[in-house]
Short mmCIF file of C-alpha atoms in Angstrom, two decimals:
data_model
loop_
_atom_site.label_atom_id
_atom_site.label_comp_id
_atom_site.label_asym_id
_atom_site.label_seq_id
_atom_site.Cartn_x
_atom_site.Cartn_y
_atom_site.Cartn_z
CA MET A 1 -64.20 -98.96 -263.87
CA GLU A 2 -67.21 -101.27 -264.16
CA GLN A 3 -67.78 -101.10 -260.40
CA ALA A 4 -67.67 -97.30 -260.50
CA LEU A 5 -70.18 -97.21 -263.35
CA GLY A 6 -72.34 -99.70 -261.50
CA GLY A 7 -72.21 -97.56 -258.36
CA ARG A 8 -73.21 -94.48 -260.33
CA ALA A 9 -76.06 -96.37 -261.95
CA VAL A 10 -77.31 -97.52 -258.54
CA ARG A 11 -77.11 -94.00 -257.12
CA GLY A 12 -78.86 -92.58 -260.18
CA LEU A 13 -81.59 -95.20 -259.95
CA GLY A 14 -81.99 -94.42 -256.26
CA ARG A 15 -82.40 -90.69 -256.97
CA VAL A 16 -84.98 -91.35 -259.70
CA THR A 17 -86.86 -93.79 -257.49
CA GLY A 18 -86.76 -91.37 -254.57
CA PHE A 19 -88.04 -88.55 -256.77
CA LEU A 20 -90.93 -90.60 -258.14
CA LEU A 21 -91.83 -91.99 -254.72
CA ASP A 22 -91.37 -88.95 -252.47
CA ASP A 23 -92.34 -86.15 -254.83
CA LEU A 24 -95.00 -87.66 -257.08
CA ILE A 25 -96.40 -91.01 -255.96
CA ILE A 26 -96.79 -90.23 -252.25
CA PRO A 27 -98.33 -86.75 -252.83
CA LEU A 28 -100.77 -88.22 -255.37
CA ILE A 29 -101.73 -90.97 -252.95
CA GLY A 30 -102.02 -88.23 -250.34
CA GLY A 31 -104.51 -86.46 -252.58
CA VAL A 32 -106.54 -89.64 -252.93
CA LEU A 33 -106.51 -90.22 -249.18
CA SER A 34 -107.55 -86.60 -248.52
CA ILE A 35 -110.59 -87.17 -250.75
CA LEU A 36 -111.40 -90.38 -248.86
CA VAL A 37 -110.91 -88.65 -245.50
CA ALA A 38 -113.28 -85.85 -246.55
CA ASP A 39 -115.82 -88.43 -247.66
CA ARG A 40 -115.57 -90.36 -244.38
CA LEU A 41 -115.90 -87.16 -242.34
CA LEU A 42 -119.26 -86.67 -244.06
CA GLY A 43 -120.30 -90.26 -243.40
CA GLY A 44 -119.74 -91.38 -246.98
CA ARG A 45 -118.56 -94.73 -248.26
CA ALA A 46 -116.61 -93.78 -251.39
CA ARG A 47 -114.25 -96.39 -252.77
CA VAL A 48 -110.57 -95.96 -253.52
CA ARG A 49 -111.25 -96.32 -257.25
CA GLU A 50 -113.75 -93.46 -257.12
CA ALA A 51 -111.26 -91.26 -255.26
CA TRP A 52 -108.60 -92.00 -257.89
CA SER A 53 -111.10 -91.09 -260.60
CA VAL A 54 -111.71 -87.73 -258.93
CA LEU A 55 -107.98 -87.09 -258.55
CA LEU A 56 -107.16 -88.01 -262.15
CA GLY A 57 -109.67 -85.41 -263.27
CA ARG A 58 -107.49 -82.82 -261.50
CA LEU A 59 -104.17 -84.40 -262.43
CA PRO A 60 -102.80 -81.60 -264.68
CA ARG A 61 -103.35 -78.98 -261.97
CA LEU A 62 -101.84 -81.27 -259.34
CA LEU A 63 -98.75 -82.01 -261.43
CA SER A 64 -98.31 -78.30 -262.17
CA ALA A 65 -97.97 -77.82 -258.42
CA LEU A 66 -96.13 -81.01 -257.45
CA ILE A 67 -93.33 -80.86 -260.03
CA PRO A 68 -92.15 -77.32 -259.10
CA ALA A 69 -92.52 -78.28 -255.43
CA ALA A 70 -90.32 -81.32 -256.08
CA ILE A 71 -87.64 -79.12 -257.65
CA LEU A 72 -87.76 -76.77 -254.67
CA ARG A 73 -87.52 -79.74 -252.29
CA MET A 74 -84.44 -81.00 -254.13
CA LEU A 75 -82.83 -77.58 -253.81
CA LEU A 76 -83.67 -77.48 -250.11
CA GLY A 77 -82.27 -80.97 -249.78
CA GLN A 78 -78.90 -79.62 -250.93
CA ILE A 79 -78.95 -76.63 -248.56
CA VAL A 80 -80.77 -77.73 -245.40
CA PRO A 81 -78.21 -80.39 -244.30
CA TYR A 82 -75.48 -77.74 -244.12
CA VAL A 83 -77.77 -75.44 -242.14
CA VAL A 84 -78.64 -78.26 -239.72
CA VAL A 85 -74.94 -79.07 -239.23
CA ALA A 86 -74.16 -75.40 -238.57
CA VAL A 87 -77.00 -75.06 -236.05
CA THR A 88 -76.22 -78.29 -234.18
CA PHE A 89 -72.41 -78.13 -234.29
CA VAL A 90 -71.96 -76.26 -230.99
CA PRO A 91 -74.37 -78.50 -229.00
CA LEU A 92 -72.56 -81.53 -230.44
CA MET A 93 -69.16 -80.23 -229.36
CA VAL A 94 -70.49 -79.37 -225.88
CA SER A 95 -71.96 -82.86 -225.55
CA MET A 96 -68.73 -84.51 -226.69
CA ALA A 97 -66.79 -82.45 -224.15
CA THR A 98 -69.25 -83.30 -221.38
CA PHE A 99 -69.44 -87.04 -222.00
CA ARG A 100 -65.85 -88.27 -222.22
CA SER A 101 -66.18 -92.04 -221.99
CA PRO A 102 -66.21 -93.92 -225.34
CA PRO A 103 -69.68 -95.51 -224.80
CA ALA A 104 -71.17 -92.14 -223.87
CA ARG A 105 -69.62 -90.48 -226.90
CA GLU A 106 -70.94 -93.22 -229.15
CA GLY A 107 -74.39 -92.56 -227.71
CA VAL A 108 -73.98 -88.84 -228.38
CA ILE A 109 -72.97 -89.53 -231.98
CA TRP A 110 -75.95 -91.84 -232.54
CA ALA A 111 -78.31 -89.29 -230.99
CA TYR A 112 -76.80 -86.56 -233.17
CA GLN A 113 -77.24 -88.64 -236.32
CA LEU A 114 -80.88 -89.31 -235.48
CA LEU A 115 -81.45 -85.62 -234.72
CA TYR A 116 -79.73 -84.64 -237.96
CA MET A 117 -81.91 -86.98 -240.04
CA ALA A 118 -85.08 -85.93 -238.22
CA LEU A 119 -84.47 -82.18 -238.60
CA THR A 120 -83.42 -82.45 -242.23
CA SER A 121 -86.40 -84.62 -243.14
CA PHE A 122 -88.82 -82.42 -241.22
CA VAL A 123 -87.67 -79.14 -242.78
CA VAL A 124 -87.65 -80.57 -246.30
CA THR A 125 -91.02 -82.31 -245.95
CA VAL A 126 -93.42 -80.37 -243.73
CA PRO A 127 -93.73 -77.10 -245.74
CA PHE A 128 -95.10 -79.12 -248.66
CA VAL A 129 -97.41 -81.48 -246.80
CA PHE A 130 -100.68 -79.64 -247.51
CA ILE A 131 -100.11 -78.94 -251.22
CA PRO A 132 -102.21 -81.84 -252.61
CA ALA A 133 -105.18 -81.04 -250.36
CA VAL A 134 -104.95 -77.29 -251.02
CA VAL A 135 -104.82 -77.83 -254.79
CA LEU A 136 -107.79 -80.21 -254.69
CA PHE A 137 -110.05 -78.48 -252.16
CA GLU A 138 -109.13 -74.84 -252.75
CA GLY A 139 -108.20 -74.92 -256.43
CA LEU A 140 -104.93 -73.02 -255.99
CA SER A 141 -101.87 -73.28 -258.22
CA TRP A 142 -98.46 -74.23 -256.92
CA ILE A 143 -97.04 -71.04 -255.34
CA PRO A 144 -100.38 -69.94 -253.83
CA ALA A 145 -100.90 -73.54 -252.66
CA LEU A 146 -97.47 -73.57 -250.99
CA MET A 147 -98.11 -70.20 -249.31
CA ARG A 148 -101.58 -71.31 -248.22
CA GLY A 149 -100.17 -74.48 -246.68
CA LEU A 150 -97.55 -72.48 -244.81
CA ALA A 151 -100.24 -70.07 -243.60
CA LEU A 152 -102.26 -72.97 -242.21
CA LEU A 153 -99.18 -74.31 -240.43
CA ARG A 154 -98.35 -70.90 -238.94
CA ALA A 155 -101.90 -70.42 -237.69
CA ASP A 156 -101.44 -73.18 -235.11
CA LEU A 157 -97.73 -73.82 -235.34
CA ARG A 158 -97.17 -75.65 -232.07
CA ARG A 159 -100.02 -78.09 -232.60
CA ALA A 160 -99.19 -78.63 -236.27
CA PHE A 161 -95.52 -79.15 -235.39
CA LEU A 162 -96.31 -81.75 -232.74
CA VAL A 163 -98.76 -83.67 -234.92
CA LEU A 164 -96.63 -83.67 -238.06
CA ALA A 165 -93.42 -84.38 -236.14
CA ALA A 166 -95.04 -87.43 -234.55
CA LEU A 167 -96.42 -88.62 -237.87
CA THR A 168 -93.26 -88.09 -239.92
CA GLY A 169 -91.30 -89.66 -237.06
CA VAL A 170 -93.03 -92.95 -237.86
CA LEU A 171 -91.38 -93.01 -241.26
CA GLY A 172 -88.07 -91.91 -239.78
CA LEU A 173 -88.13 -94.71 -237.22
CA ALA A 174 -88.94 -97.19 -239.95
CA GLU A 175 -85.76 -96.24 -241.81
CA ILE A 176 -83.46 -96.61 -238.80
CA PRO A 177 -83.06 -100.42 -239.04
CA PHE A 178 -81.99 -100.08 -242.68
CA GLN A 179 -79.47 -97.38 -241.78
CA VAL A 180 -78.08 -99.61 -239.02
CA VAL A 181 -77.74 -102.59 -241.38
CA LEU A 182 -76.08 -100.37 -243.97
CA LEU A 183 -73.53 -99.17 -241.41
CA LEU A 184 -72.80 -102.51 -239.77
CA GLN A 185 -73.13 -105.01 -242.60
CA SER A 186 -71.84 -105.31 -246.13
CA PHE A 187 -75.27 -105.34 -247.73
CA PRO A 188 -76.22 -104.20 -251.27
CA VAL A 189 -77.27 -100.57 -251.15
CA ALA A 190 -79.83 -101.04 -253.92
CA THR A 191 -81.55 -103.85 -252.02
CA LEU A 192 -81.68 -101.85 -248.79
CA THR A 193 -83.03 -98.83 -250.67
CA ALA A 194 -85.75 -100.93 -252.28
CA LEU A 195 -86.72 -102.45 -248.92
CA SER A 196 -86.75 -99.02 -247.29
CA HIS A 197 -89.06 -97.66 -249.98
CA ALA A 198 -91.33 -100.68 -249.64
CA VAL A 199 -91.63 -100.16 -245.88
CA MET A 200 -92.29 -96.47 -246.47
CA LEU A 201 -95.15 -97.28 -248.85
CA VAL A 202 -96.68 -99.64 -246.28
CA LEU A 203 -96.49 -97.09 -243.43
CA MET A 204 -97.12 -93.99 -245.54
CA PRO A 205 -100.96 -93.90 -245.18
CA LEU A 206 -100.64 -93.20 -241.44
CA PRO A 207 -98.89 -89.80 -241.70
CA VAL A 208 -100.79 -88.89 -244.88
CA VAL A 209 -104.20 -89.53 -243.31
CA GLY A 210 -103.04 -87.66 -240.20
CA ALA A 211 -101.98 -84.69 -242.34
CA ALA A 212 -105.35 -84.71 -244.12
CA LEU A 213 -107.23 -84.71 -240.82
CA LEU A 214 -105.02 -81.87 -239.59
CA TYR A 215 -105.71 -79.90 -242.78
CA PHE A 216 -109.48 -80.18 -242.42
CA ASP A 217 -109.31 -79.39 -238.71
CA LEU A 218 -107.21 -76.27 -239.31
CA ARG A 219 -109.57 -75.11 -242.03
CA HIS A 220 -112.54 -75.69 -239.74
CA ARG A 221 -110.92 -73.62 -237.01
CA LEU A 222 -109.63 -70.83 -239.24
CA ASP A 223 -112.15 -70.60 -242.08
CA GLY A 224 -115.31 -72.02 -240.56
CA PHE A 225 -115.04 -74.79 -243.14
CA ASP A 226 -118.00 -76.79 -241.86
CA ASP A 227 -119.54 -80.02 -243.14
CA GLU A 228 -121.86 -78.25 -245.56
CA ARG A 229 -119.01 -76.39 -247.27
CA LEU A 230 -116.96 -79.58 -247.33
CA ARG A 231 -119.89 -81.44 -248.90
CA LEU A 232 -120.27 -78.77 -251.60
CA THR A 233 -116.53 -78.75 -252.32
CA LEU A 234 -116.41 -82.55 -252.54
CA ALA A 235 -119.43 -82.55 -254.83
CA GLY A 236 -117.68 -80.02 -257.06
CA LEU A 237 -114.63 -82.27 -257.26
CA SER A 238 -116.76 -85.26 -258.20
CA SER A 239 -118.72 -83.46 -260.91
#
């Protein structure tokens, strides 16, 4: 009984930690980094503390977009895995029928698991990646911000897909060793989860900065969002 309650507590703590990290902390840090990226693109030398000050001035609007987006992500997280399984089931069965030796089948299963995690993570993450920047630099609320982000992605879908897939793949690869240890060793789940989140926080600036650069590049291509307009927008944020 105590072990069951302890397991539930650990799972509950993991969900809360994942929500705070994935849906609030990382997007807020992403907003800060987008401000710093914009400043560096203009040759500025703003400090992290100054970027946080700018973001905190827009915190209510950001939270009004991030919290509903987090709820939608959680709903997608319940649905998307089943869709991914349905889409990949036939290729998996064909591969298992083609490769009959046990080592080959083990390789197929590992490849399938990696593909499953990558597709699920990508679908649940990428549609929301531009929300902090859109809220900050375009002043949109949550649904218009989500639709605007999707419109930017669709405008150059292949390029956006390749860039974001490569960047989010960094985080996915970082989690693989923890998944392997969890499968092969009797190791506390809470400890592995904490270590995985710590590694994610260390590596997180890479995909977030890449997403910010992609956002500004797409806006430059689509909207003619040049340095002067960026300077005026950044000045408006700082005022």
